[in-house]
């Protein structure tokens, strides 16, 4: 069970440590700066952190000592935009996801680009086959003005295989390191589209996709329009219903048990708050056939905390979870979600949680 966590927040990157069963803030990096994503340290201590500095743009920083010190590195950058090119402006707005796969680090961005680094984040190359695919120009923003590539799911047995998720652009898979791509959103349904286009794979709005490490053909998706599961590596998706709501942003897949996953429900669309102002986590242990409502230790009255798509994390054992909210609440569970302990209620808005 892990004893380290990182919180990407509106006002800095917080490193937490668990000592004698209690989580506490160990270190703050980038105080007062918005940190959008972090890549936890590898065995050498190498880390990456994406920042969004508004007027000063999106930045990327690296650490070689597990977060004790940081230095700026070159952020992913799009090539010059051809005159008349369709789609959003070719300009980096945000580093939205960071994942390792073999000797590569992959970065998903806003707008919906995918970049790869082969030198630990010192330099980046845009994946042109996906970016130049004419279907990409049909993607839409889902909450952001531009499409957002939020999910990068490496295959643990094949570093050249990735499945990525885009809001709104569905799910895409490569098996050759990004040279070719195929849509993988069959079965998802976008009820915000006209009826005849609701099943269009390229119009889907997956909020987050997570893979089971032990059974990599099993993928879970928290979609704008429901909860989905695939058992054939994304070729087909099956919808599952949960109470009190199937709407939300976050999903965490159990790393060892393909039947288990966690979600954080909320009211849909115009009311982005917990159902009945009571925060809970839902868990399935039977592949989505049924869901438990887990609320022990979580606020059940006058609670308006929303958990963003990267705001829920589970460790490699499947027993330690942590989540952070839009209003600075942070909760942790050491029993797979059966009960929760309050870590803080006064931190800045939390964009992402990573355990390591």
XYZ file of C-alpha atoms in Angstrom:
356
model
C 0.000 0.000 0.000
C 1.430 3.345 -1.038
C 2.333 6.104 1.388
C 2.873 8.885 -1.178
C 0.424 11.025 -3.139
C 0.540 14.105 -5.324
C -2.248 16.644 -5.733
C -2.297 18.929 -8.765
C -4.190 22.027 -7.696
C -5.133 25.547 -8.694
C -2.342 26.864 -6.468
C 0.500 24.393 -6.615
C 1.619 20.775 -6.513
C 1.207 19.206 -3.069
C 3.140 16.080 -2.089
C 1.451 14.108 0.684
C 2.930 11.406 2.903
C 1.155 8.926 5.113
C 2.814 8.578 8.494
C 1.398 6.435 11.274
C -1.806 6.031 9.317
C -2.418 9.760 8.740
C -1.859 11.730 5.544
C -0.128 15.091 5.774
C 1.350 17.635 3.377
C 5.077 17.017 2.989
C 6.020 19.524 0.305
C 4.530 22.276 -1.867
C 6.016 22.953 -5.287
C 5.017 25.827 -7.613
C 3.139 27.750 -4.906
C 0.181 29.744 -6.283
C 0.644 28.353 -9.831
C -1.986 26.111 -11.481
C -0.596 22.585 -11.926
C -2.697 20.572 -14.377
C -0.961 17.176 -14.345
C 1.975 15.336 -12.763
C 3.896 12.199 -13.701
C 5.058 10.555 -10.442
C 8.745 9.665 -10.110
C 10.244 6.601 -11.724
C 12.995 4.629 -10.006
C 15.532 7.307 -10.890
C 13.395 10.054 -9.340
C 12.403 11.611 -12.672
C 9.107 13.495 -12.565
C 7.217 15.846 -14.879
C 4.642 18.516 -14.050
C 2.421 20.467 -16.422
C 1.491 24.044 -15.499
C -1.054 26.386 -17.027
C 0.088 29.933 -16.391
C -2.680 31.727 -18.249
C -1.197 34.773 -19.957
C 2.260 33.123 -19.852
C 1.001 29.912 -21.421
C 1.321 26.199 -20.736
C 4.670 25.116 -19.277
C 6.408 21.847 -18.419
C 8.827 21.262 -15.551
C 11.001 18.259 -14.677
C 12.546 16.961 -11.478
C 15.412 14.476 -11.136
C 15.153 14.086 -7.362
C 11.510 13.050 -6.836
C 10.209 16.590 -6.556
C 12.757 18.237 -4.269
C 13.908 20.574 -7.037
C 12.473 21.439 -10.451
C 13.657 22.953 -13.716
C 11.726 24.018 -16.793
C 11.936 21.887 -19.925
C 10.515 22.446 -23.378
C 6.758 21.852 -23.420
C 5.018 19.997 -26.254
C 4.443 22.338 -29.182
C 2.387 22.120 -32.334
C 3.925 22.853 -35.737
C 2.907 26.019 -37.587
C -0.750 25.901 -38.539
C -1.322 25.725 -42.298
C -3.461 28.471 -43.712
C -7.093 27.403 -43.790
C -6.561 24.333 -41.577
C -9.806 23.181 -39.965
C -10.280 22.613 -36.261
C -9.029 24.538 -33.206
C -5.962 26.751 -33.154
C -2.731 24.744 -33.230
C -1.528 26.081 -29.889
C -0.878 24.236 -26.626
C -3.423 25.276 -23.997
C -2.812 22.572 -21.404
C -0.934 19.356 -20.676
C -3.906 17.218 -19.696
C -2.449 13.702 -19.301
C 0.994 12.133 -18.805
C 1.716 8.400 -18.951
C 4.760 6.137 -19.318
C 4.858 3.216 -21.742
C 8.147 1.362 -22.103
C 10.850 3.953 -22.825
C 8.286 6.519 -23.919
C 6.320 9.215 -22.128
C 3.021 10.188 -23.746
C 1.300 13.530 -23.215
C -2.326 14.283 -24.096
C -3.149 17.926 -24.535
C -5.793 20.584 -25.032
C -6.405 20.905 -27.953
C -6.655 17.168 -28.593
C -3.067 16.358 -29.497
C -0.903 13.402 -28.525
C 2.840 13.895 -28.047
C 5.619 11.413 -27.297
C 9.014 11.866 -25.661
C 11.829 9.303 -25.878
C 14.247 11.241 -23.663
C 12.372 11.520 -20.361
C 10.479 14.642 -21.325
C 13.330 16.803 -22.619
C 11.898 16.928 -26.159
C 8.512 16.078 -27.688
C 7.139 15.002 -31.046
C 3.528 15.391 -32.137
C 1.857 12.158 -33.241
C 1.041 13.351 -36.741
C -0.960 10.310 -37.963
C -3.685 11.038 -35.385
C -3.417 14.828 -35.566
C -3.660 14.835 -39.355
C -6.462 12.280 -39.516
C -9.341 14.123 -41.233
C -11.757 12.735 -38.653
C -9.994 14.774 -35.961
C -11.384 17.992 -37.413
C -14.855 16.770 -36.418
C -13.945 16.631 -32.714
C -15.651 19.090 -30.376
C -14.875 20.634 -27.036
C -16.504 18.942 -24.058
C -16.466 21.621 -21.355
C -13.361 23.142 -22.937
C -13.604 25.307 -26.049
C -11.257 22.815 -27.756
C -11.182 18.998 -27.685
C -9.219 17.503 -24.795
C -7.143 14.310 -24.817
C -7.548 13.273 -21.203
C -6.954 9.501 -21.235
C -3.806 7.684 -22.356
C -4.033 3.973 -21.533
C -0.865 2.022 -22.355
C -1.036 -1.751 -22.788
C 1.188 -3.282 -20.073
C 2.360 -6.139 -22.319
C 2.916 -4.085 -25.486
C 4.486 -0.620 -25.221
C 3.511 0.133 -28.823
C -0.186 -0.227 -28.030
C -2.215 2.668 -26.629
C -5.866 3.510 -26.236
C -6.663 7.203 -25.873
C -9.858 9.026 -24.932
C -10.956 12.430 -26.215
C -13.712 14.818 -25.159
C -15.419 14.922 -27.571
C -13.808 12.552 -30.049
C -14.393 9.041 -28.762
C -11.721 6.415 -28.089
C -8.855 5.539 -30.429
C -6.363 2.667 -30.465
C -2.940 2.107 -31.990
C -0.954 -1.145 -31.986
C 2.106 0.153 -33.824
C 3.343 2.983 -31.655
C 1.041 5.578 -33.180
C 1.666 5.011 -36.881
C -1.972 4.026 -37.486
C -5.149 4.568 -35.469
C -8.659 3.107 -35.350
C -11.787 4.304 -33.544
C -12.780 2.101 -30.580
C -16.106 3.527 -29.342
C -18.692 1.046 -30.648
C -21.559 0.790 -28.160
C -21.120 4.217 -26.607
C -24.081 6.553 -27.051
C -24.074 10.350 -27.047
C -27.591 11.497 -26.161
C -26.576 15.136 -26.731
C -26.317 14.419 -30.468
C -29.229 14.142 -32.934
C -30.734 10.626 -32.692
C -29.257 9.510 -35.993
C -25.760 10.482 -34.793
C -25.984 9.328 -31.172
C -23.957 6.197 -31.901
C -21.322 7.946 -34.015
C -17.969 6.774 -32.600
C -16.218 10.030 -33.445
C -18.756 12.157 -31.495
C -18.561 10.364 -28.136
C -17.629 12.172 -24.925
C -15.775 9.761 -22.639
C -14.903 11.698 -19.499
C -12.177 9.225 -18.538
C -11.061 5.731 -19.565
C -9.127 3.398 -17.251
C -7.538 0.009 -17.949
C -7.217 -2.985 -15.611
C -3.470 -3.656 -15.482
C -3.814 -7.380 -14.752
C -6.486 -7.939 -17.445
C -5.644 -5.286 -20.059
C -8.545 -6.236 -22.340
C -10.851 -4.834 -19.655
C -11.444 -1.094 -19.846
C -13.818 1.115 -17.855
C -15.239 4.429 -19.045
C -17.077 7.205 -17.247
C -18.898 8.750 -20.198
C -20.914 11.950 -20.279
C -23.981 9.765 -20.811
C -23.272 6.814 -18.528
C -20.874 4.130 -17.339
C -19.360 1.744 -19.890
C -17.171 -1.358 -19.767
C -15.272 -3.203 -22.477
C -13.899 -6.730 -22.185
C -12.357 -6.860 -25.673
C -9.820 -4.029 -25.485
C -12.262 -1.345 -26.529
C -13.712 -3.028 -29.610
C -17.160 -2.989 -27.988
C -18.580 -1.155 -24.983
C -21.539 -2.136 -22.786
C -23.459 0.416 -20.722
C -24.156 -0.155 -17.015
C -26.508 1.732 -14.704
C -25.605 2.922 -11.222
C -27.443 4.716 -8.415
C -27.666 7.475 -7.358
C -26.363 8.536 -10.790
C -24.450 7.147 -13.758
C -23.078 10.619 -14.526
C -19.696 11.776 -13.294
C -16.147 12.445 -14.401
C -13.810 10.075 -12.551
C -13.226 6.344 -12.773
C -10.572 4.149 -11.160
C -10.050 0.581 -12.350
C -8.869 -2.039 -9.885
C -5.349 -2.945 -11.027
C -5.785 -6.665 -10.303
C -9.509 -7.429 -10.353
C -11.172 -6.820 -13.744
C -14.630 -6.905 -12.145
C -13.986 -3.981 -9.776
C -14.028 -0.241 -10.441
C -14.911 2.971 -8.604
C -16.850 6.065 -9.747
C -17.917 9.373 -8.149
C -21.491 10.250 -9.158
C -22.909 13.733 -9.615
C -25.956 15.442 -11.027
C -25.748 15.858 -14.778
C -25.148 18.832 -17.031
C -26.435 22.096 -15.566
C -26.067 21.050 -11.910
C -22.530 19.834 -11.333
C -22.895 18.884 -7.674
C -23.234 15.623 -5.740
C -26.707 14.110 -5.839
C -28.730 15.486 -2.899
C -25.597 17.425 -1.832
C -24.207 14.195 -0.350
C -20.790 12.997 -1.514
C -20.394 9.300 -2.236
C -18.345 6.819 -4.248
C -19.932 3.937 -6.137
C -18.128 0.623 -6.517
C -18.894 -2.409 -8.604
C -17.369 -5.804 -7.876
C -19.251 -7.773 -10.502
C -18.336 -6.074 -13.750
C -21.020 -3.390 -13.551
C -24.009 -5.626 -12.840
C -24.510 -3.937 -9.467
C -23.058 -0.978 -7.558
C -22.489 -0.265 -3.872
C -22.840 3.274 -2.539
C -19.891 4.087 -0.280
C -20.290 7.132 1.934
C -18.874 6.300 5.378
C -16.698 9.239 6.398
C -17.799 11.479 3.512
C -19.917 14.635 4.016
C -23.608 13.900 3.626
C -25.140 17.351 4.030
C -24.559 20.655 2.222
C -21.693 19.184 0.216
C -21.069 20.673 -3.234
C -17.698 19.109 -4.008
C -17.256 17.852 -7.559
C -14.512 15.357 -8.400
C -12.822 16.123 -11.705
C -11.915 13.323 -14.150
C -8.362 12.927 -12.778
C -9.410 13.527 -9.181
C -9.753 9.866 -8.092
C -6.823 7.459 -7.832
C -6.217 3.881 -6.649
C -2.857 2.329 -5.801
C -1.354 -0.855 -7.237
C -2.873 -3.004 -4.461
C -6.443 -1.854 -5.085
C -6.937 -1.017 -1.410
C -5.696 2.581 -1.077
C -7.764 5.317 -2.747
C -7.649 9.078 -2.643
C -9.829 11.767 -4.194
C -9.719 15.549 -4.289
C -12.488 18.010 -5.119
C -13.179 21.306 -6.813
C -13.488 23.002 -3.431
C -10.292 21.669 -1.897
C -11.645 18.648 -0.069
C -9.401 15.570 -0.002
C -10.375 12.143 1.296
C -8.492 8.848 1.523
C -9.530 5.235 2.015
C -7.323 2.330 3.037
C -10.041 -0.342 2.728
C -10.965 -0.125 -0.956
C -13.529 2.602 -0.354
C -15.534 1.023 2.466
C -14.680 4.003 4.664
C -13.019 7.386 4.117
C -10.910 9.741 6.204
C -10.746 13.490 5.667
C -7.249 14.614 4.680
C -8.077 18.303 4.227
C -10.956 20.660 3.509
C -8.847 23.781 2.906
C -6.595 23.001 -0.050
C -6.998 24.748 -3.427
C -9.272 23.189 -6.064
C -7.830 19.788 -7.017
C -7.337 18.985 -10.699
C -5.631 15.608 -10.402
C -4.579 13.003 -7.822
C -1.710 10.546 -8.298
C -0.603 7.787 -5.942
C 2.859 6.277 -6.103
